[in-house]
PDB file of C-alpha atoms in Angstrom:
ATOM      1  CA  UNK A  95     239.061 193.608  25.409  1.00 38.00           C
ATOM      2  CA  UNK A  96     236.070 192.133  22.637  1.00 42.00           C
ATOM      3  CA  UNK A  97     235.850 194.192  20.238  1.00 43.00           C
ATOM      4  CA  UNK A  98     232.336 196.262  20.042  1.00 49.00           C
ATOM      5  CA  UNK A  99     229.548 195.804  17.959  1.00 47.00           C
ATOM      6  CA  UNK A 100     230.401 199.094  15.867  1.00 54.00           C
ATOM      7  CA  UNK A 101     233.676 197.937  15.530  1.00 65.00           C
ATOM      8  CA  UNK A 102     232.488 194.651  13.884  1.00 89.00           C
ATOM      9  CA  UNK A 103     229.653 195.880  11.610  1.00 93.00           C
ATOM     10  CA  UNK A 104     232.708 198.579  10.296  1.00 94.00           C
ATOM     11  CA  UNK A 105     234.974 195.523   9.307  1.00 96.00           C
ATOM     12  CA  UNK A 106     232.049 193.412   8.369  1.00 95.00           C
ATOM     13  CA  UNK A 107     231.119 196.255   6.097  1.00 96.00           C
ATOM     14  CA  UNK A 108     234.982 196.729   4.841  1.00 96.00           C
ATOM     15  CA  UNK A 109     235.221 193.227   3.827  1.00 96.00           C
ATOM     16  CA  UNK A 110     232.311 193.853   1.871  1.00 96.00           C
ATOM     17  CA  UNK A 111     233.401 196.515   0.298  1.00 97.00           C
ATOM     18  CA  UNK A 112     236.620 195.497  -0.514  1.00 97.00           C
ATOM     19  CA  UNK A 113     235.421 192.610  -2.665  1.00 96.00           C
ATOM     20  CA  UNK A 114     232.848 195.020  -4.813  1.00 95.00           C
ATOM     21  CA  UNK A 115     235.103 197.002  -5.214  1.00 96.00           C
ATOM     22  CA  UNK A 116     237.561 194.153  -6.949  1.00 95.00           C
ATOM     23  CA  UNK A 117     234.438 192.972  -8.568  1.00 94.00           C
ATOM     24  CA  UNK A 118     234.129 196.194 -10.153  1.00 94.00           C
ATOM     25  CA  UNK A 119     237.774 197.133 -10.940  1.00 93.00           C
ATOM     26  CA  UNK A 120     239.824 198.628  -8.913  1.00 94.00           C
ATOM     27  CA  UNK A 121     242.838 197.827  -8.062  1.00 94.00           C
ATOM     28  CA  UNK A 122     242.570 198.691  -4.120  1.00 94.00           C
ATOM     29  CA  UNK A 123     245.725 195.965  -3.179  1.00 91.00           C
ATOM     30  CA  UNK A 124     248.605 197.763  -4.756  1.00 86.00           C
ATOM     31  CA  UNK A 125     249.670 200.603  -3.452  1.00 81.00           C
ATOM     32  CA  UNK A 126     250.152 201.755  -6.403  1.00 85.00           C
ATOM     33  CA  UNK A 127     247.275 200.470  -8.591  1.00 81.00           C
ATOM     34  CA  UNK A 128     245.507 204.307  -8.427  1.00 92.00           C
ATOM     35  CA  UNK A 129     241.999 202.128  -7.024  1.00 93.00           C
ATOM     36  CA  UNK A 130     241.449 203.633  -3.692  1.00 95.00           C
ATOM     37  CA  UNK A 131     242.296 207.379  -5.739  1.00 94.00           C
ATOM     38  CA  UNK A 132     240.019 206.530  -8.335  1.00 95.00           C
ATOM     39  CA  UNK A 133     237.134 204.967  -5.485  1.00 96.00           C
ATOM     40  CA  UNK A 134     237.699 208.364  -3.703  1.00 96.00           C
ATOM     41  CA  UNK A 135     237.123 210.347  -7.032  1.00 96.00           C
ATOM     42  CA  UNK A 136     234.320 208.482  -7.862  1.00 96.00           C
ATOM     43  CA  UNK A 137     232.480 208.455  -5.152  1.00 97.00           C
ATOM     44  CA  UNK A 138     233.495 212.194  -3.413  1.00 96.00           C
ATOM     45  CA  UNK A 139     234.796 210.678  -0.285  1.00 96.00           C
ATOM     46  CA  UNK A 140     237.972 211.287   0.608  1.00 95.00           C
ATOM     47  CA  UNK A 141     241.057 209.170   0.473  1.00 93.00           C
ATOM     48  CA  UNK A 142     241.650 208.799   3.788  1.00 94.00           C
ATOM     49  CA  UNK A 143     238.021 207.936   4.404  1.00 95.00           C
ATOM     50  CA  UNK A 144     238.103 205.164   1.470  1.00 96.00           C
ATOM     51  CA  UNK A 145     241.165 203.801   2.921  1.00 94.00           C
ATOM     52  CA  UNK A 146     239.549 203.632   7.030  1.00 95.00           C
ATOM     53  CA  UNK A 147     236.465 202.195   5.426  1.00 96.00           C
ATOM     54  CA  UNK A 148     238.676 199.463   3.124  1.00 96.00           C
ATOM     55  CA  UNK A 149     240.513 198.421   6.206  1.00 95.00           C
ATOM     56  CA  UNK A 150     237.432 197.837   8.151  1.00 95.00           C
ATOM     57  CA  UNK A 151     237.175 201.184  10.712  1.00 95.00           C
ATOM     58  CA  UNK A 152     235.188 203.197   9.958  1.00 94.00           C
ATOM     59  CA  UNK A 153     231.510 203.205   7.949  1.00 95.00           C
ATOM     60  CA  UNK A 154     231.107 206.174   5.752  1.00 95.00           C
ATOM     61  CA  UNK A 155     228.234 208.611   6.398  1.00 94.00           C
ATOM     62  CA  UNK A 156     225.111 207.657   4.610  1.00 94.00           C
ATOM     63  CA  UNK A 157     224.636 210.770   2.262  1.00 95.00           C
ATOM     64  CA  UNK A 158     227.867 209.189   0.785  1.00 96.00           C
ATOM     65  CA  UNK A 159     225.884 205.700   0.226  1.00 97.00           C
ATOM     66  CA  UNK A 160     224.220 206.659  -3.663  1.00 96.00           C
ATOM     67  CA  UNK A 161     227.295 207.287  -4.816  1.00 97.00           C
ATOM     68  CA  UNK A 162     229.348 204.820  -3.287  1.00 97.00           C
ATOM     69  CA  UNK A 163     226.841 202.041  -5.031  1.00 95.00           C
ATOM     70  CA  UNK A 164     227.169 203.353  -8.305  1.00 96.00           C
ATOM     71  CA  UNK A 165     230.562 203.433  -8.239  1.00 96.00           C
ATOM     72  CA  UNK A 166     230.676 199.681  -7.340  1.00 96.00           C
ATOM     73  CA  UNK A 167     227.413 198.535  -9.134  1.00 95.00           C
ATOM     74  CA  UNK A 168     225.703 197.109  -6.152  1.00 95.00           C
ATOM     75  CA  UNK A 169     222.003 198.251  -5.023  1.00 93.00           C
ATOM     76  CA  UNK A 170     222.273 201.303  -2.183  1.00 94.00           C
ATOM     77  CA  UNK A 171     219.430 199.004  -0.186  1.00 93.00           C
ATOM     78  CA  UNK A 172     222.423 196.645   0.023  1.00 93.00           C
ATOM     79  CA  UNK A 173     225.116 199.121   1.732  1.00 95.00           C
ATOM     80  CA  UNK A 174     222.190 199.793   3.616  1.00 94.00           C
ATOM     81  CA  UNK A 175     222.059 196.796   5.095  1.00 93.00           C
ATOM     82  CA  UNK A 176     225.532 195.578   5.206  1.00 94.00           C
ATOM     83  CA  UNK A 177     226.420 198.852   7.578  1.00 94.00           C
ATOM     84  CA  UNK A 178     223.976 197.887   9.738  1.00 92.00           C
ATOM     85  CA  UNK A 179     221.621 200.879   9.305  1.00 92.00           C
ATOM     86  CA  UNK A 180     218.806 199.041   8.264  1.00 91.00           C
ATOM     87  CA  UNK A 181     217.722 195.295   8.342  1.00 91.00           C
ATOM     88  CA  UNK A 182     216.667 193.324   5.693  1.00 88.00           C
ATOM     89  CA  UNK A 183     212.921 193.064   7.252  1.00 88.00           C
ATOM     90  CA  UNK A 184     212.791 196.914   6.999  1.00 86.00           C
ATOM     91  CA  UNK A 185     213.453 196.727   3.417  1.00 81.00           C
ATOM     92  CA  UNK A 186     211.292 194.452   2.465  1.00 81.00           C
ATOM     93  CA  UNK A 187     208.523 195.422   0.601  1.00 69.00           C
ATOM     94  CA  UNK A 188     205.057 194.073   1.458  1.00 68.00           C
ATOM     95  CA  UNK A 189     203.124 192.666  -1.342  1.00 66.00           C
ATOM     96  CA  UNK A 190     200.401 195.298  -2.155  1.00 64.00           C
ATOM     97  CA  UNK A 191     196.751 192.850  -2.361  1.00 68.00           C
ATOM     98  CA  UNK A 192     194.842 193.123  -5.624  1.00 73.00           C
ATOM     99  CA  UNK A 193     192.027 195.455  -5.247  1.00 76.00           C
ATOM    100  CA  UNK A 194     188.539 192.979  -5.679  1.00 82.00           C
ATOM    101  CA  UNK A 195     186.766 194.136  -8.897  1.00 80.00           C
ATOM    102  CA  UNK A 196     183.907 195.710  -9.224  1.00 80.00           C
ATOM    103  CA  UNK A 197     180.979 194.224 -10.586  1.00 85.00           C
ATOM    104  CA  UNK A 198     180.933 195.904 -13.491  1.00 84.00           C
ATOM    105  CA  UNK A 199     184.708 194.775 -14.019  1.00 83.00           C
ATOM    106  CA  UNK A 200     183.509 191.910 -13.899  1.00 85.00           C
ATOM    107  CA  UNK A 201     181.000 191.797 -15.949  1.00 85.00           C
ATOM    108  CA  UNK A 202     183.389 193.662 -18.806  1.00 85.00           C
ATOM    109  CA  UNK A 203     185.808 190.387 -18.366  1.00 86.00           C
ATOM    110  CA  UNK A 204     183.165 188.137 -19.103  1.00 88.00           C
ATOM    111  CA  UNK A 205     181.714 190.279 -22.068  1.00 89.00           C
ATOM    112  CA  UNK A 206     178.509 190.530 -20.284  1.00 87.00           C
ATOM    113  CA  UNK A 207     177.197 193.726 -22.123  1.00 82.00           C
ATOM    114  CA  UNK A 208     173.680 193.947 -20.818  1.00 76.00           C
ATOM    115  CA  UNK A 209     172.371 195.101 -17.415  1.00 68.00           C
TER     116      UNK A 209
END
C-alpha cells in the first residue's frame, strides 16, 4: 500500500526536525543523551509526542509551532511550511509600492522654497 500524503509530509517534516534539532544541541540519537527530555521541556510537548514527531509520524499541533522554533532557532514561517500547512507563495510578502510624492515633496527635495 503507498504510503499517503500525510504520512509523507509527517516524515518529511521529522527529518527536518531531527537535523535542527542536532544543529541546535541535542542529543536526540542516544537513548540516553536527555535531548528528546530536554526538546519536550523546552518546547511543552510531550515526550511521547517529540519522539512520534522525531521518527517521522506524526506533525505536532500548530499552537505548539512558536515554541518548537525557539527551541531549535529556526523561523516559525519555516515549520510552517515544512508541515505542509502553508506554502511558501502564501508567505511571501508582496513588495508594498512607494507612495508617488506629492508635489510639494517634491518641491522640498529639490529645495524649491517659493510657490
Amino acid at each position: 500500500m503507498p504510503p499517503q500524503q500525510s504520512d509523507t509530509r509527517a516524515e518529511a517534516f521529522g527529518a527536518y526536525v531531527r537535523e535542527a534539532a542536532r544543529r541546535a544541541g541535542y542529543d536526540i540519537d542516544s537513548p540516553r543523551g536527555g535531548g528528546r527530555t530536554a526538546l519536550a521541556a523546552k518546547t511543552g510537548i510531550s515526550q511521547a509526542s517529540v519522539s512520534r514527531m522525531l521518527s517521522g509520524r506524526t506533525i505536532p499541533d500548530p499552537s505548539t509551532f512558536e515554541a518548537l522554533a525557539a527551541a531549535l532557532y529556526v523561523p516559525v514561517a519555516e515549520l510552517l511550511v515544512r508541515s505542509g500547512l502553508v506554502s511558501e507563495e502564501a508567505l511571501a510578502i508582496p513588495e508594498v509600492p512607494e507612495r508617488p510624492k506629492t508635489p510639494r515633496e517634491i518641491a522640498e527635495d529639490w529645495g524649491i522654497t517659493s510657490p
